[in-house]
């Protein structure tokens, strides 16, 4: 019984709420900084040029939009390697609805999207993608997206549009 009381007495302070600390104001912070010569606020020089964002660039313009119903996602341009005629309405539309991550969108739309795992050498165009794959894609009648380790990747090819690899 004594041990229980002693343990409860010792555990009491550790279970207590954390003390509230006063909020640091700008005036207090300035006072602390003036006391410490090592702490200074760095302001950019007056004549330094500002960073300007190019007007005509956006991630949407550099991507292919895949959409179905009220959900959509983006993949890099060149990641869609096979597009059946029946699925053209689901590619490169106007983004509307909910933007989903690639994995969420792929999981929800496995009925009409499939992936083709490629190596880095195939993605850069150094190694060709086997032509047997394109024959298999035509039998599936699904949109095929090139992926590397599960993420969509642009597939660069020496021949920009080989008829056995891209059907658009």
Coordinates of C-alpha atoms in Angstrom, one line a residue:
X1 CA 0.0 0.0 0.0
X2 CA 2.8 2.4 0.9
X3 CA 4.5 1.6 -2.5
X4 CA 1.3 2.5 -4.3
X5 CA 1.0 5.9 -2.5
X6 CA 4.7 6.7 -3.1
X7 CA 4.4 5.8 -6.8
X8 CA 1.2 7.9 -7.2
X9 CA 3.0 10.8 -5.4
X10 CA 6.0 10.5 -7.7
X11 CA 3.9 10.2 -10.9
X12 CA 1.7 13.2 -10.1
X13 CA 4.1 15.9 -11.5
X14 CA 4.8 14.0 -14.6
X15 CA 1.1 13.7 -15.4
X16 CA 0.4 17.4 -14.8
X17 CA -0.3 19.6 -17.8
X18 CA 2.6 21.4 -19.5
X19 CA 3.0 25.0 -18.2
X20 CA 1.8 27.7 -20.5
X21 CA 4.6 29.9 -21.8
X22 CA 4.1 33.5 -22.8
X23 CA 3.9 34.2 -26.5
X24 CA 6.9 35.8 -28.0
X25 CA 6.0 39.2 -29.5
X26 CA 7.9 41.1 -32.2
X27 CA 9.1 43.6 -29.6
X28 CA 10.5 40.9 -27.3
X29 CA 12.2 39.2 -30.3
X30 CA 13.8 42.4 -31.4
X31 CA 15.1 43.0 -27.8
X32 CA 16.6 39.5 -27.7
X33 CA 18.3 40.0 -31.1
X34 CA 19.7 43.4 -30.0
X35 CA 21.4 41.7 -27.0
X36 CA 23.0 39.0 -29.1
X37 CA 25.5 40.4 -31.7
X38 CA 25.6 37.0 -33.5
X39 CA 21.9 37.2 -34.4
X40 CA 21.1 39.6 -37.1
X41 CA 18.3 39.8 -39.6
X42 CA 19.5 39.6 -43.2
X43 CA 17.7 41.9 -45.7
X44 CA 18.4 41.6 -49.4
X45 CA 20.4 44.4 -51.0
X46 CA 18.4 47.2 -52.5
X47 CA 19.7 46.7 -56.1
X48 CA 19.3 42.9 -56.2
X49 CA 17.0 41.6 -58.9
X50 CA 13.8 39.8 -57.9
X51 CA 13.1 36.3 -59.0
X52 CA 10.6 36.3 -61.8
X53 CA 8.4 33.3 -62.7
X54 CA 7.9 32.7 -66.4
X55 CA 4.4 33.6 -67.5
X56 CA 3.6 30.8 -69.9
X57 CA 4.8 27.8 -67.8
X58 CA 2.7 25.6 -65.5
X59 CA 2.7 22.0 -64.4
X60 CA -0.7 21.5 -66.2
X61 CA 0.8 22.6 -69.5
X62 CA 3.7 20.2 -69.1
X63 CA 1.4 17.2 -68.2
X64 CA -1.2 14.9 -69.7
X65 CA -4.5 15.0 -67.9
X66 CA -6.4 11.8 -67.3
X67 CA -10.0 12.2 -66.1
X68 CA -13.0 10.1 -65.4
X69 CA -16.2 11.5 -64.0
X70 CA -15.4 14.1 -61.3
X71 CA -11.8 12.9 -60.6
X72 CA -8.6 13.7 -62.5
X73 CA -4.9 13.4 -62.2
X74 CA -1.8 14.4 -64.2
X75 CA 1.1 12.4 -65.6
X76 CA 4.1 13.8 -67.5
X77 CA 3.8 14.3 -71.2
X78 CA 5.0 11.2 -73.0
X79 CA 3.9 8.9 -70.2
X80 CA 0.8 7.7 -72.1
X81 CA 2.3 5.1 -74.5
X82 CA -0.9 3.6 -75.8
X83 CA -4.3 5.2 -76.3
X84 CA -7.1 3.2 -77.8
X85 CA -9.6 5.1 -79.9
X86 CA -12.4 4.5 -77.3
X87 CA -10.5 6.1 -74.5
X88 CA -9.5 9.4 -76.2
X89 CA -12.2 11.3 -74.4
X90 CA -10.6 10.5 -71.0
X91 CA -7.2 11.9 -71.9
X92 CA -6.2 15.6 -72.2
X93 CA -9.5 17.1 -71.1
X94 CA -10.2 20.1 -69.0
X95 CA -9.3 19.5 -65.3
X96 CA -12.5 19.6 -63.4
X97 CA -13.5 18.1 -60.1
X98 CA -11.1 16.6 -57.6
X99 CA -7.4 16.3 -58.3
X100 CA -6.2 12.9 -57.0
X101 CA -2.7 11.5 -56.7
X102 CA -1.5 9.1 -59.3
X103 CA -1.9 6.1 -57.1
X104 CA -5.4 7.0 -55.9
X105 CA -6.5 7.7 -59.5
X106 CA -5.0 4.5 -60.8
X107 CA -6.6 2.4 -58.0
X108 CA -10.0 3.9 -58.7
X109 CA -9.7 3.4 -62.5
X110 CA -8.0 0.1 -63.0
X111 CA -10.8 -0.9 -65.4
X112 CA -9.5 1.4 -68.1
X113 CA -5.9 2.2 -67.1
X114 CA -2.9 -0.1 -66.9
X115 CA 0.8 0.5 -66.4
X116 CA 3.9 -0.6 -68.2
X117 CA 7.0 -0.8 -66.0
X118 CA 10.1 0.5 -67.8
X119 CA 13.7 0.9 -66.9
X120 CA 15.6 4.2 -66.9
X121 CA 17.4 3.1 -70.0
X122 CA 14.1 2.5 -71.8
X123 CA 12.7 5.8 -70.5
X124 CA 15.7 7.8 -71.8
X125 CA 15.5 6.0 -75.2
X126 CA 18.8 4.1 -74.9
X127 CA 17.1 0.7 -74.8
X128 CA 14.0 -0.1 -76.9
X129 CA 10.7 -1.2 -75.4
X130 CA 10.0 -4.7 -76.6
X131 CA 7.5 -4.7 -79.4
X132 CA 5.7 -7.7 -77.9
X133 CA 4.3 -5.3 -75.3
X134 CA 2.4 -3.2 -77.9
X135 CA 0.6 -6.3 -79.3
X136 CA -0.5 -7.1 -75.7
X137 CA -1.7 -3.5 -75.1
X138 CA -4.0 -3.7 -78.2
X139 CA -5.7 -6.8 -76.8
X140 CA -6.4 -5.1 -73.4
X141 CA -8.1 -2.0 -74.9
X142 CA -6.8 0.2 -72.0
X143 CA -4.8 3.4 -71.7
X144 CA -1.2 2.3 -71.0
X145 CA 1.0 4.6 -68.9
X146 CA 4.7 4.1 -68.6
X147 CA 5.9 3.9 -65.0
X148 CA 9.2 3.5 -63.2
X149 CA 9.0 2.1 -59.7
X150 CA 5.3 2.8 -59.6
X151 CA 5.4 6.5 -60.7
X152 CA 4.6 7.8 -64.2
X153 CA 7.6 8.6 -66.3
X154 CA 8.1 10.2 -69.8
X155 CA 9.1 7.6 -72.3
X156 CA 11.5 9.1 -74.8
X157 CA 12.1 7.3 -78.0
X158 CA 14.6 7.7 -80.8
X159 CA 11.8 7.6 -83.3
X160 CA 9.3 10.2 -82.0
X161 CA 6.2 8.1 -83.0
X162 CA 6.8 4.5 -83.8
X163 CA 3.6 2.9 -85.0
X164 CA 4.0 -0.2 -82.9
X165 CA 4.3 1.7 -79.6
X166 CA 1.9 4.6 -79.8
X167 CA -1.7 4.5 -81.1
X168 CA -3.4 7.9 -80.9

